[in-house]
Coordinates of C-alpha atoms and ligand atoms in Angstrom, one line a residue:
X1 CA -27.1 12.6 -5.0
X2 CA -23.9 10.3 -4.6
X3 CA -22.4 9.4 -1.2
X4 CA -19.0 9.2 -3.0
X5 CA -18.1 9.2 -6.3
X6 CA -15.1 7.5 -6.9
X7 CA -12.4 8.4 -9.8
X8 CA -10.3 5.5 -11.3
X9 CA -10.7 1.2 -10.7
X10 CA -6.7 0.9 -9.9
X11 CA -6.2 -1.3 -6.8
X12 CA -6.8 1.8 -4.7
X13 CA -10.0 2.9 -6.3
X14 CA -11.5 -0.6 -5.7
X15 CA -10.5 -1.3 -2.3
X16 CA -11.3 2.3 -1.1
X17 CA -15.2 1.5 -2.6
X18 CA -14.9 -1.5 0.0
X19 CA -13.9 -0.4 2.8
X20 CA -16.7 2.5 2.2
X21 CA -19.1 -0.2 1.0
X22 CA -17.9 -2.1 4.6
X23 CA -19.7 0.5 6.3
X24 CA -22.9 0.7 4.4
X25 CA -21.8 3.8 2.3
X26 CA -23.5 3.9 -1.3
X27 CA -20.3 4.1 -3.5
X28 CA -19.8 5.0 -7.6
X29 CA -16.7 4.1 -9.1
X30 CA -16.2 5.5 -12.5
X31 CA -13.0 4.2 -14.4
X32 CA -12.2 5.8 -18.0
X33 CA -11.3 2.6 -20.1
X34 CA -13.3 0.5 -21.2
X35 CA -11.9 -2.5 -20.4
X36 CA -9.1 -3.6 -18.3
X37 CA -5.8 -3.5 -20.1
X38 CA -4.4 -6.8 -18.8
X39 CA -0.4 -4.9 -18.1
X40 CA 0.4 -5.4 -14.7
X41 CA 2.8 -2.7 -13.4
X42 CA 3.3 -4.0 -10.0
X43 CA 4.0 -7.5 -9.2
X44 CA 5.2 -6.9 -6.0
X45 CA 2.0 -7.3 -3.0
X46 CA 3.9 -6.8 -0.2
X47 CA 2.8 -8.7 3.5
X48 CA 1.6 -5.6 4.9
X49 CA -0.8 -5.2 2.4
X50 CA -2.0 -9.3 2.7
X51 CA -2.3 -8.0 6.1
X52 CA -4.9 -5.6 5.7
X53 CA -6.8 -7.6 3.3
X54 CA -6.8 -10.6 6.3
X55 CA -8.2 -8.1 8.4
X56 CA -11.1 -8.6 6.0
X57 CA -10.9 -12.1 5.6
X58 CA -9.5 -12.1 2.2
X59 CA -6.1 -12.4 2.1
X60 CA -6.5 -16.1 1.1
X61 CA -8.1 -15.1 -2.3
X62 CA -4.7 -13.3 -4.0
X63 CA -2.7 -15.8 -1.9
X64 CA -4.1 -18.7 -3.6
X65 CA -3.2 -16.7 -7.5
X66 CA 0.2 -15.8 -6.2
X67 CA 3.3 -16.8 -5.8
X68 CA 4.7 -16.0 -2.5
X69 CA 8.4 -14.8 -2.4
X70 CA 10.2 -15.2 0.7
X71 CA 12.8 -12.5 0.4
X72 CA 13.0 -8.7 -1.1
X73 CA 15.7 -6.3 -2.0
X74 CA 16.6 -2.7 -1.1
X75 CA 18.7 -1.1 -3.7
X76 CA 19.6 -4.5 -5.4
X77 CA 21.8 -5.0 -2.7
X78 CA 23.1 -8.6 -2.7
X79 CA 22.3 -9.5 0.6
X80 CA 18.3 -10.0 0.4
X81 CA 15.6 -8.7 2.7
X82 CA 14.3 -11.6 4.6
X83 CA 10.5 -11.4 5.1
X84 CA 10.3 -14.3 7.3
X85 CA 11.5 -12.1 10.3
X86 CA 8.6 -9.2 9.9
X87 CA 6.4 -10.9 12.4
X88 CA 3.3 -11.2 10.0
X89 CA 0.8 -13.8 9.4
X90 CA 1.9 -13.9 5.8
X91 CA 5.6 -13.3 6.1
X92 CA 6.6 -13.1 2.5
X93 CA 6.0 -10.6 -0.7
X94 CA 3.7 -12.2 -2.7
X95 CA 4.0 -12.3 -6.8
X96 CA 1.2 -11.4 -8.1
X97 CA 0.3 -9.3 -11.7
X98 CA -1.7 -6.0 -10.4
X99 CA -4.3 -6.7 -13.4
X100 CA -5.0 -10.4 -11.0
X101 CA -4.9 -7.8 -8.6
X102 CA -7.8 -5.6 -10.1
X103 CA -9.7 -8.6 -11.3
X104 CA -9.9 -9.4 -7.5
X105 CA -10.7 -6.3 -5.9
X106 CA -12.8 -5.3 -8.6
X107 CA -15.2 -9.0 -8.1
X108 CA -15.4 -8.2 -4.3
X109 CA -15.9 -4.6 -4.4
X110 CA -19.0 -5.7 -6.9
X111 CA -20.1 -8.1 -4.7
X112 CA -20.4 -6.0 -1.2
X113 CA -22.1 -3.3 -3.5
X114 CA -19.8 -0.9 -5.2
X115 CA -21.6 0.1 -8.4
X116 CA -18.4 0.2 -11.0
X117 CA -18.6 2.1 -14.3
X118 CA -16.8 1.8 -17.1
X119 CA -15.9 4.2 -20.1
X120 CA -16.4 6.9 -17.9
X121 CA -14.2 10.0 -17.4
X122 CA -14.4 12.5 -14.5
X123 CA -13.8 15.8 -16.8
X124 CA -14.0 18.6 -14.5
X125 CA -15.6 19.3 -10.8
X126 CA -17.1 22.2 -9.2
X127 CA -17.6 21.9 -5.3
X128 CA -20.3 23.7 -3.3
X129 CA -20.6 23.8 0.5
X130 CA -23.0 21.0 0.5
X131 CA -21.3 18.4 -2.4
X132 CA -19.5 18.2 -5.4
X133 CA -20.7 17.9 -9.2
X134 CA -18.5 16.3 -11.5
X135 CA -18.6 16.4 -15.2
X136 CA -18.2 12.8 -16.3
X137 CA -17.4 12.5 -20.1
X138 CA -19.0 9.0 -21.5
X139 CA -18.2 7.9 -24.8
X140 CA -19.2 10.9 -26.7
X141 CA -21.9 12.9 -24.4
X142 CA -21.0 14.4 -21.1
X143 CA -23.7 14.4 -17.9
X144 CA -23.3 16.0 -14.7
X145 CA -23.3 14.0 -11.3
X146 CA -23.3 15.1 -7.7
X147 CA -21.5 13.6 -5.3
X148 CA -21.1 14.5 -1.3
X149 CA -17.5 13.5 -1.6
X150 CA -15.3 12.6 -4.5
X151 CA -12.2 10.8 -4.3
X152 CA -9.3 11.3 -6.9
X153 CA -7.5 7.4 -7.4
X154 CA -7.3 8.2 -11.0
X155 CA -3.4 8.0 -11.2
X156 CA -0.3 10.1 -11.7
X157 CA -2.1 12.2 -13.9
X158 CA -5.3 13.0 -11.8
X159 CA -7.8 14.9 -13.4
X160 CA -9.5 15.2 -10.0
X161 CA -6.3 16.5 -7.5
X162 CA -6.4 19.1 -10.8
X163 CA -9.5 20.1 -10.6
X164 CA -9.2 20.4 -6.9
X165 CA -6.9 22.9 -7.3
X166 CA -4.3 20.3 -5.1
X167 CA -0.5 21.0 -6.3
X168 CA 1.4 18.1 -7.2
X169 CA 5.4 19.5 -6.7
X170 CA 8.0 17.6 -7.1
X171 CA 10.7 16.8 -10.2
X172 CA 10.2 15.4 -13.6
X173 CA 12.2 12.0 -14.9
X174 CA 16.1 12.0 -15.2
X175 CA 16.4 8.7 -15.0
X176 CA 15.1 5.7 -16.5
X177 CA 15.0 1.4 -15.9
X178 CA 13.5 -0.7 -17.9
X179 CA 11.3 -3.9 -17.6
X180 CA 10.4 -7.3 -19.2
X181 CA 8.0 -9.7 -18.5
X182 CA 9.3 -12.6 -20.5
X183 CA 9.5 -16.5 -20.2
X184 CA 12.9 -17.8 -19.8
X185 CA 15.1 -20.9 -21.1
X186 CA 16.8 -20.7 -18.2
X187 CA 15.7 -19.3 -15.1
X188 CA 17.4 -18.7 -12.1
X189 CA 16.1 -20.8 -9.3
X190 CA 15.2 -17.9 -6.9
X191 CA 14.7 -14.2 -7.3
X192 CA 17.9 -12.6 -8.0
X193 CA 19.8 -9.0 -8.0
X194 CA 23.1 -8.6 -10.1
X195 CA 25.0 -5.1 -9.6
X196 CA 27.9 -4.1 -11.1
X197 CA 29.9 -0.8 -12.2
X198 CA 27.6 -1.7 -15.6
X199 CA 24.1 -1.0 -13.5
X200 CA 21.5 -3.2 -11.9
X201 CA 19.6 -6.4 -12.5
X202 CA 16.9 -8.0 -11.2
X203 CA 14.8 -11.3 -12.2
X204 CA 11.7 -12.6 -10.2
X205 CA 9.0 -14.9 -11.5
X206 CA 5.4 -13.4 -11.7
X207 CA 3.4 -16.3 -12.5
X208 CA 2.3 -18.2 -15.4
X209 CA 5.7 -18.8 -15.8
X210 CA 6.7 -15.5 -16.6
X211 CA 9.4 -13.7 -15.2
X212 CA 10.1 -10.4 -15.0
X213 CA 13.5 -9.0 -15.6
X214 CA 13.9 -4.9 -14.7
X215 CA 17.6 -2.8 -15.3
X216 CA 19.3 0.0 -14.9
X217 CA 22.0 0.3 -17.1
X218 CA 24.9 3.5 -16.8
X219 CA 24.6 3.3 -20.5
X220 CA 21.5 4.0 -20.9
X221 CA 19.6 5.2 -18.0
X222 CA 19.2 8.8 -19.7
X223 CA 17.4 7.3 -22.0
X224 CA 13.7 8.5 -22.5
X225 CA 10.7 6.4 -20.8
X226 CA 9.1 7.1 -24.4
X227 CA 12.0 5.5 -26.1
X228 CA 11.6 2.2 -27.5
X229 CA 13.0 -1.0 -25.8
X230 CA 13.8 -4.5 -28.3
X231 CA 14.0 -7.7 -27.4
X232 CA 17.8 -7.6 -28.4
X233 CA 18.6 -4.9 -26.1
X234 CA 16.9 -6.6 -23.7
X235 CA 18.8 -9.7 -23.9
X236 CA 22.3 -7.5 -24.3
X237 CA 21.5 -5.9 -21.5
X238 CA 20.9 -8.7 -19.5
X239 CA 24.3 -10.3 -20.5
X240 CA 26.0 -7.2 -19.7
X241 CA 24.3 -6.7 -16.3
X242 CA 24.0 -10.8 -15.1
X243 CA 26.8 -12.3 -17.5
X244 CA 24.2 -14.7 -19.2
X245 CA 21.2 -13.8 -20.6
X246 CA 18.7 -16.5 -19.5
X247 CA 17.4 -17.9 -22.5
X248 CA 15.0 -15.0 -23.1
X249 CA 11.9 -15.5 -25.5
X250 CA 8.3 -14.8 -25.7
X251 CA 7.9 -11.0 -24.4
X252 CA 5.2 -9.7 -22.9
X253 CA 5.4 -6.4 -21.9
X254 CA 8.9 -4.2 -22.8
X255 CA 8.8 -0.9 -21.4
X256 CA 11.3 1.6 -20.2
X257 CA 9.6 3.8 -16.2
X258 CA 11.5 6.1 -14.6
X259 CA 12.1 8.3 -11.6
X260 CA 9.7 11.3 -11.7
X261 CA 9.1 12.2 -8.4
X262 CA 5.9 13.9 -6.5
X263 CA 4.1 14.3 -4.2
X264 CA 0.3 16.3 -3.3
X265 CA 0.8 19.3 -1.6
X266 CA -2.2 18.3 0.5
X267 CA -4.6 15.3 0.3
X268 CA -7.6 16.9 0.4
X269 CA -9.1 20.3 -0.6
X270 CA -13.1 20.9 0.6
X271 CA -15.3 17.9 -0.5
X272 CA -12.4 16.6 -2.3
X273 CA -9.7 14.0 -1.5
X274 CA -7.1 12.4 -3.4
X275 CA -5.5 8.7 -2.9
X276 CA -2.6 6.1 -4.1
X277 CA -0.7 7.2 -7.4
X278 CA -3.2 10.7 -7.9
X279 CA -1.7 11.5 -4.2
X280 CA 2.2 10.2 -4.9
X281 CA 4.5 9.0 -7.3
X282 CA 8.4 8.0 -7.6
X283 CA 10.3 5.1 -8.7
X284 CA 9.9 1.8 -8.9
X285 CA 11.7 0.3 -6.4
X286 CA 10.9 -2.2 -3.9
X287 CA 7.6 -2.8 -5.2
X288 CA 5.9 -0.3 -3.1
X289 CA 3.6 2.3 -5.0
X290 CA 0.5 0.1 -5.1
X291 CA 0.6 -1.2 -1.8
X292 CA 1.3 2.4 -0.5
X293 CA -1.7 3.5 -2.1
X294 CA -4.1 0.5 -0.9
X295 CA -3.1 1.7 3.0
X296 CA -3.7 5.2 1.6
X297 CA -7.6 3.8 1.0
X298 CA -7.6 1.5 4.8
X299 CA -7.0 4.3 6.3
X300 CA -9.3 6.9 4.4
X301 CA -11.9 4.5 3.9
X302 CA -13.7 4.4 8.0
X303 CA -13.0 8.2 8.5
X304 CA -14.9 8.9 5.4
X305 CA -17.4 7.3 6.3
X306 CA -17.5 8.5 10.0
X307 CA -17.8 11.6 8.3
X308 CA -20.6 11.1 6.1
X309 CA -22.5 9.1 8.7
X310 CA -22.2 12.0 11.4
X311 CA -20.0 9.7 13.5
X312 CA -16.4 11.7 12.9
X313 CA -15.1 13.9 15.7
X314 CA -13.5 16.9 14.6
X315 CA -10.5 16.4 12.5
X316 CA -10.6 13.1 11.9
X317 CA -10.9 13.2 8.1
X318 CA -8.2 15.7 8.1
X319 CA -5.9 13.0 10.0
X320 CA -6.0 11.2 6.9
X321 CA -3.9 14.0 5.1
X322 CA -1.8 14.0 8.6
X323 CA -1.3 10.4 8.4
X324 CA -0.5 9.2 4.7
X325 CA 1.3 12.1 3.6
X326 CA 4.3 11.3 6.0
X327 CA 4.6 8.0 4.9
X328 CA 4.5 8.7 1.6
X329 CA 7.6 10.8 1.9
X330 CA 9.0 8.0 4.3
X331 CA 8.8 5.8 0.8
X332 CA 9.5 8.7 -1.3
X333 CA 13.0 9.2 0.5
X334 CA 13.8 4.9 0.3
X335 CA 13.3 4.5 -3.3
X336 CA 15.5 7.9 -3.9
X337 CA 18.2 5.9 -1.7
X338 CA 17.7 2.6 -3.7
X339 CA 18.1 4.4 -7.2
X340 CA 21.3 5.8 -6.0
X341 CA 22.5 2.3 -5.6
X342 CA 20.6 0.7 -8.5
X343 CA 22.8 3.7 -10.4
X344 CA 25.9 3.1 -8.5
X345 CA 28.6 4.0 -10.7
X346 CA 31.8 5.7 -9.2
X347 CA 34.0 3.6 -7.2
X348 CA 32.8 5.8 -4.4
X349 CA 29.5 4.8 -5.5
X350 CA 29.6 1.0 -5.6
X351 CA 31.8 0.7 -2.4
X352 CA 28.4 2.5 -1.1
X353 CA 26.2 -0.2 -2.5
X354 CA 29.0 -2.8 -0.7
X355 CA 28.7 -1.6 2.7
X356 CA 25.4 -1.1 2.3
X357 CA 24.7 -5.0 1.4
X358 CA 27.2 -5.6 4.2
X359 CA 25.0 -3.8 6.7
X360 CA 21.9 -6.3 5.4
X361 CA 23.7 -9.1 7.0
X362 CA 23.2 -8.0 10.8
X363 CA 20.1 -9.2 11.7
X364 CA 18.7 -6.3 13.0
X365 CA 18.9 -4.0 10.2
X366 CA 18.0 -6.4 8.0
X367 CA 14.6 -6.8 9.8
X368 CA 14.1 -3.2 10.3
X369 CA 14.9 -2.5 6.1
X370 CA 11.9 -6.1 5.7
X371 CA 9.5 -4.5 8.3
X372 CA 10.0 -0.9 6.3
X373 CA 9.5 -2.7 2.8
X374 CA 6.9 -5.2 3.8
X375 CA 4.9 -2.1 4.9
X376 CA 5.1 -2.5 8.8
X377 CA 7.6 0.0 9.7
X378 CA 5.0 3.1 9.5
X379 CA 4.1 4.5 12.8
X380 CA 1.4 7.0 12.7
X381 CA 3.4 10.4 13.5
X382 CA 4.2 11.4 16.6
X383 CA 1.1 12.8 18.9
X384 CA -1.7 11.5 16.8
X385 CA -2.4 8.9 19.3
X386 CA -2.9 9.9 23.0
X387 CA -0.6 8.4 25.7
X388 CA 2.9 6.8 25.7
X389 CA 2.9 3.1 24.8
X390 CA 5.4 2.4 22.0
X391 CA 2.8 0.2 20.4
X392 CA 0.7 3.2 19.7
X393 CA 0.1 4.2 16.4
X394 CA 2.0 1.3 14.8
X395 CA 0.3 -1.8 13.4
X396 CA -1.2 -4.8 14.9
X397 CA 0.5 -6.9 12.6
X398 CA -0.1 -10.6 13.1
X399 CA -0.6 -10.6 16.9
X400 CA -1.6 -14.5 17.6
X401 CA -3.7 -14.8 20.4
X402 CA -4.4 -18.1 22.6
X403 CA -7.6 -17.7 23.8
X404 CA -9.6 -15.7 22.2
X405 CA -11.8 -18.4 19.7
X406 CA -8.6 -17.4 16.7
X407 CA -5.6 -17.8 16.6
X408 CA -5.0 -14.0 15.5
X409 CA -6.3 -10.8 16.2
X410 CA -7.7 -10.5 12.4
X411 CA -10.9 -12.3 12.3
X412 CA -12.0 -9.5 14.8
X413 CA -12.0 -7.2 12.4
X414 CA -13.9 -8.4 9.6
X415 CA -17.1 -5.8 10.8
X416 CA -14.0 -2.7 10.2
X417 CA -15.4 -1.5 14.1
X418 CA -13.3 -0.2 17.0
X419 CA -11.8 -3.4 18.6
X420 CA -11.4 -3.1 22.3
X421 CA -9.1 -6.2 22.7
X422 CA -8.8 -7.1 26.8
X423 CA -5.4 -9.2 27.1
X424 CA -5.1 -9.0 30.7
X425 CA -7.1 -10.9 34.0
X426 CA -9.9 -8.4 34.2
X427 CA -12.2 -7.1 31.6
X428 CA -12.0 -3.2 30.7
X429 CA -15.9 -2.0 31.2
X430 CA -15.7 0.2 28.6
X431 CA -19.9 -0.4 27.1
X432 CA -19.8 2.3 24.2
X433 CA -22.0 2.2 20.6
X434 CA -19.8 1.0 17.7
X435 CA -17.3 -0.9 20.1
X436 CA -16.6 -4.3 19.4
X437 CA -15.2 -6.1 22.9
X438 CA -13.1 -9.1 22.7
X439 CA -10.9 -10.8 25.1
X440 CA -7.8 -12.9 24.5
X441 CA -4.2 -13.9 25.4
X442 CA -1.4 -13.1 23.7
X443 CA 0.9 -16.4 22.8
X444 CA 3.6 -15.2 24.7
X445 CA 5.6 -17.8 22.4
X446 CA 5.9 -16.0 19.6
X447 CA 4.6 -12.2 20.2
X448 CA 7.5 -9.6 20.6
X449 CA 8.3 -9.2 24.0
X450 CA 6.6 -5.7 23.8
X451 CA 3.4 -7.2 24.4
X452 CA 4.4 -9.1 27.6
X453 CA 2.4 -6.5 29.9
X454 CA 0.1 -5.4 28.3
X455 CA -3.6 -5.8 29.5
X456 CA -5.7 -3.7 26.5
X457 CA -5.4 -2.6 23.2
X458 CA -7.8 -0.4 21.2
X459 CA -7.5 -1.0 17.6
X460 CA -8.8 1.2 14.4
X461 CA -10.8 -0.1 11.7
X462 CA -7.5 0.1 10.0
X463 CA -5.6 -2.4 12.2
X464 CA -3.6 0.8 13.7
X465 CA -3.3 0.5 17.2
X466 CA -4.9 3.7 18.8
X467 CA -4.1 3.1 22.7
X468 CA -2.6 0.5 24.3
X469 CA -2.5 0.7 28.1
X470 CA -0.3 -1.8 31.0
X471 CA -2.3 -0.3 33.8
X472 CA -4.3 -3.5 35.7
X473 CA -6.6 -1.2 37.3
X474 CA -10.0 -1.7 35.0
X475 CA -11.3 1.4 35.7
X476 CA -9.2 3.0 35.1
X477 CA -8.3 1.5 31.7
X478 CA -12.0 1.9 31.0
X479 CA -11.9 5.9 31.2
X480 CA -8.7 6.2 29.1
X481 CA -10.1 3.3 26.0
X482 CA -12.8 5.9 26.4
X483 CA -10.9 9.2 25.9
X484 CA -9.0 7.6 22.9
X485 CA -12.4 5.9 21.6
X486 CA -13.7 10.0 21.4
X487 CA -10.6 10.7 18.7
X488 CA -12.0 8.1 16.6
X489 CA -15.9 8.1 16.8
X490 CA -18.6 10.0 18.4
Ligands
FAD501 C1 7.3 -0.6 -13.8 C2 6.5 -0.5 -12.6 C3 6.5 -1.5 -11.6 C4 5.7 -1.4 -10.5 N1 5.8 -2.4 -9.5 C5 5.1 -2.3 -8.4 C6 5.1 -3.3 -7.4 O1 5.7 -4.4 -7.6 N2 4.4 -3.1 -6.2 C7 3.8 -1.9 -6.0 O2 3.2 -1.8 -4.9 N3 3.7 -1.0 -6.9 C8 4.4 -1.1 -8.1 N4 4.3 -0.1 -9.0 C9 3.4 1.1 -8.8 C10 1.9 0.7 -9.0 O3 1.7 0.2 -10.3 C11 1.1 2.0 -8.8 O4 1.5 2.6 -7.6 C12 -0.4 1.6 -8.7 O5 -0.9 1.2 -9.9 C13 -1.3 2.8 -8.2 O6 -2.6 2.4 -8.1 P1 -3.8 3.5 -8.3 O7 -5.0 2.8 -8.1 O8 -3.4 4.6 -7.4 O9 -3.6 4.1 -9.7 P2 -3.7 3.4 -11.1 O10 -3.3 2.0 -11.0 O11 -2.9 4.3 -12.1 O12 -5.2 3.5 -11.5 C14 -5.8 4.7 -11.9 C15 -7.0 4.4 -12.7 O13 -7.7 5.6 -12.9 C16 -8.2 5.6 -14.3 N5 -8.4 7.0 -14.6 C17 -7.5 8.0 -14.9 N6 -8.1 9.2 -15.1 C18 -9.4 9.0 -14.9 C19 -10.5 9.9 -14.9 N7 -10.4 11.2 -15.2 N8 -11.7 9.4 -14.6 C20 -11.9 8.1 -14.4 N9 -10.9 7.2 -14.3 C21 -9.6 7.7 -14.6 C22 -7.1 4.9 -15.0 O14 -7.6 4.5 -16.3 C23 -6.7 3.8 -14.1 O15 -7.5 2.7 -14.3 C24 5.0 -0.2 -10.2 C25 4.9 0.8 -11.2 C26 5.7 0.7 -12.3 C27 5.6 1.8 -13.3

């Protein structure tokens, strides 16, 4: 019998088998092509998610493959997102094909022990009190497999949140952009976004010096996603929508994605849970969908395998449907905003998209609209952490400590344990199994002033802050880390 069977080697299939493997659980990933098919969809990985990987000590890896991007968009909006303000370690999106991506995850995932099959289709599960047995289809025979717990990251069109019985509601395309991953004569010296009363325009380099160029034309945004896309209209398009058309040659990938929008009515049903595109899907926009779905696997991975282990309190694998779902609608809602400007076509409509890039240039709101697209701005919802700290529940995010041996708070969580984090003159006695116990100081030079009093933090596996407490009184610190440290691990 399986621990966990895994559907589908996207990025969210991989790193979930990681963060499982991170805890010793024996993981099969099962992926139905054969091969990898080299496209990359995204190219977007925004700093939230280089976050989470350096709280594994391996954000370095895609760094070093990537190029980073110091500034973003939201809705094409002239004035640009600037990433330098989020307060990460890595403070910019970095470009980066998803099938480098894959290659990346997929080598690590291997290495820590994920056993990762190819050619191999889940078909059809049947779930029993004690596990789950999936029919896996393999080239032309078909063998039966049981699993304690199977996860569905087998994409938009999830054979396993089907089989689950899980709806998927939500609206079909009526919209469509279009994409090209090209080399260029002529490229423009930093990402760009064009808008007009013709449609949208963007142009960001991808590596390899590629670049890819993505649209959405009045003209032809009810076109099919099925319908074909040339080279020619490609380059019209681009003079229409930019004025000049780059010197366009060489395509790689032409495609036309649009704006079908869903979402799982719940993310898990019995044995069986669903993660990244099988759990959501929705436009495009921002660069978004795959790094939504890789904090869909951080957080499902160390209640998973709490739960396997016998470690989980009660309800702590269903916080994961508690947890993600909200912020998938959080993005769900943004990229329906940002088509409505990408589409912008009334007057009404584009002095919309003018006040809207006019609002980008207060400083503020254009750190807020960064945090929200770099992944930062996701507070767990209200009342699943105990207590009233405002940092509870969000993210560490890049805290850079003095004195602690690092100059960040990331290298303490390689292990994926409970970090008890003392940041304050006296040390919380807080002995407990399964706690890591570190002490620090915050660089009061550059962490927001929201940390000034703050004596101890307990962090999740996932980076989330769980409970942070002001109170100088160590015993009493000690019996509250310990109430919160119950909601996360027996
Ligand atoms: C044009 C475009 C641009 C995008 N740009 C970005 C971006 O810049 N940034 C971003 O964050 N997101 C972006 N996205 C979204 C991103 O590509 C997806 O959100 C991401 O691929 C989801 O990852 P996943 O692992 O959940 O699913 P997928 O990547 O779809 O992987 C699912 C895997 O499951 C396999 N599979 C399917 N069925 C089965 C089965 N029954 N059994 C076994 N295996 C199965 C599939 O072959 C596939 O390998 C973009 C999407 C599009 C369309």
């Amino acid at each position: 019998m399986l621990d966990v069977l895994i559907a589908g080697t996207g990025p969210v299939g991989l790193w979930l088998a990681s963060e499982l493997r991170l805890h010793g659980v024996e993981v099969t990933v099962v992926e139905r092509r054969a091969a990898p098919d080299g496209r990359s969809r995204a190219v977007g990985m925004q700093a939230g998610t280089l976050d989470t990987f350096a709280t594994r000590g391996l954000a370095q890896r895609f760094i070093e493959r990537g190029t980073p991007v110091p500034t973003g968009h939201f809705g094409a909006a002239t004035t640009r997102l600037d990433f330098s303000t989020v307060g990460a370690v890595h403070p910019f999106m970095l470009a980066l094909g998803q099938s480098v991506t894959e290659q990346l995850l997929e080598e690590h995932a291997v290495a820590v022990g994920a056993r990762v099959l190819r050619g191999e289709e889940v078909v059809s599960l049947t779930q029993g009190p004690d596990a789950v047995e999936a029919v896996i289809r393999a080239g032309g025979t078909h063998r039966t497999v049981r699993a304690r717990w199977v996860v569905g990251c087998d994409g938009t069109r999830s054979a396993v949140r089907q089989a689950a019985g899980i709806d998927f509601p939500g609206q079909d395309t009526t919209l469509t952009g279009w994409l090209a991953d090209v080399e260029l004569d002529d490229p423009p010296t930093a990402p760009l976004a064009a808008t007009g009363p013709a449609g949208s325009f963007l142009a960001a380099p991808i590596g390899d010096g590629v670049h890819r160029l993505a649209g959405l034309s009045t003209a032809t945004m009810h076109h099919g996603t099925g319908d074909p896309l040339t080279l020619e209209e490609v380059r019209e398009q681009t003079r229409t929508l930019l004025g000049r058309d780059l010197g366009i040659r060489n395509p790689r990938w032409l495609s036309r994605y649009g704006n079908a929008t869903r979402q799982a009515a719940r993310y898990r049903a019995g044995r069986v849970l669903v993660a990244g595109d099988a759990a959501h899907m929705f436009f495009p926009a921002g660069g978004q969908g795959m790094n939504l779905g890789i904090q869909d696997a951080t957080n499902l991975g160390w209640k998973l395998a709490a739960t396997l282990q016998g470690r989980a309190p009660d309800g702590l694998l269903d916080s994961y449907d508690t947890e993600r779902r909200p912020a998938a609608r959080a993005v769900i809602d943004n990229t329906r905003a940002q088509l409505a400007l990408f589409a912008a076509a009334s007057p009404e409509q584009i002095a919309l998209r003018e006040v809207w890039s006019a609002a980008l240039t207060e400083p503020r709101t254009n750190r807020q609209w960064a945090r929200r697209i770099a992944g930062f701005d996701d507070p767990l919802p209200v009342g699943t952490t105990p207590g009233g700290h405002p940092l509870n529940g969000t993210r560490l995010a890049g805290l850079a400590l003095d004195t602690a041996g690092v100059p960040t708070a990331h290298p303490l969580m390689h292990h994926g344990r409970p970090l008890l984090l003392d940041l304050g003159r006296t040390r919380t006695p807080c002995p407990a199994d399964g706690l890591e116990q570190r002490t620090g100081t915050v660089n009061a030079e550059v962490a927001h002033p929201i940390w000034r009093d703050v004596t101890a933090v307990l962090i999740r596996p996932d980076a989330r802050i769980a409970w942070a407490s002001t109170d100088t009184d160590a015993q009493r610190r000690a019996a509250d880390c310990l109430t919160t440290l119950r909601t996360l691990c027996r």
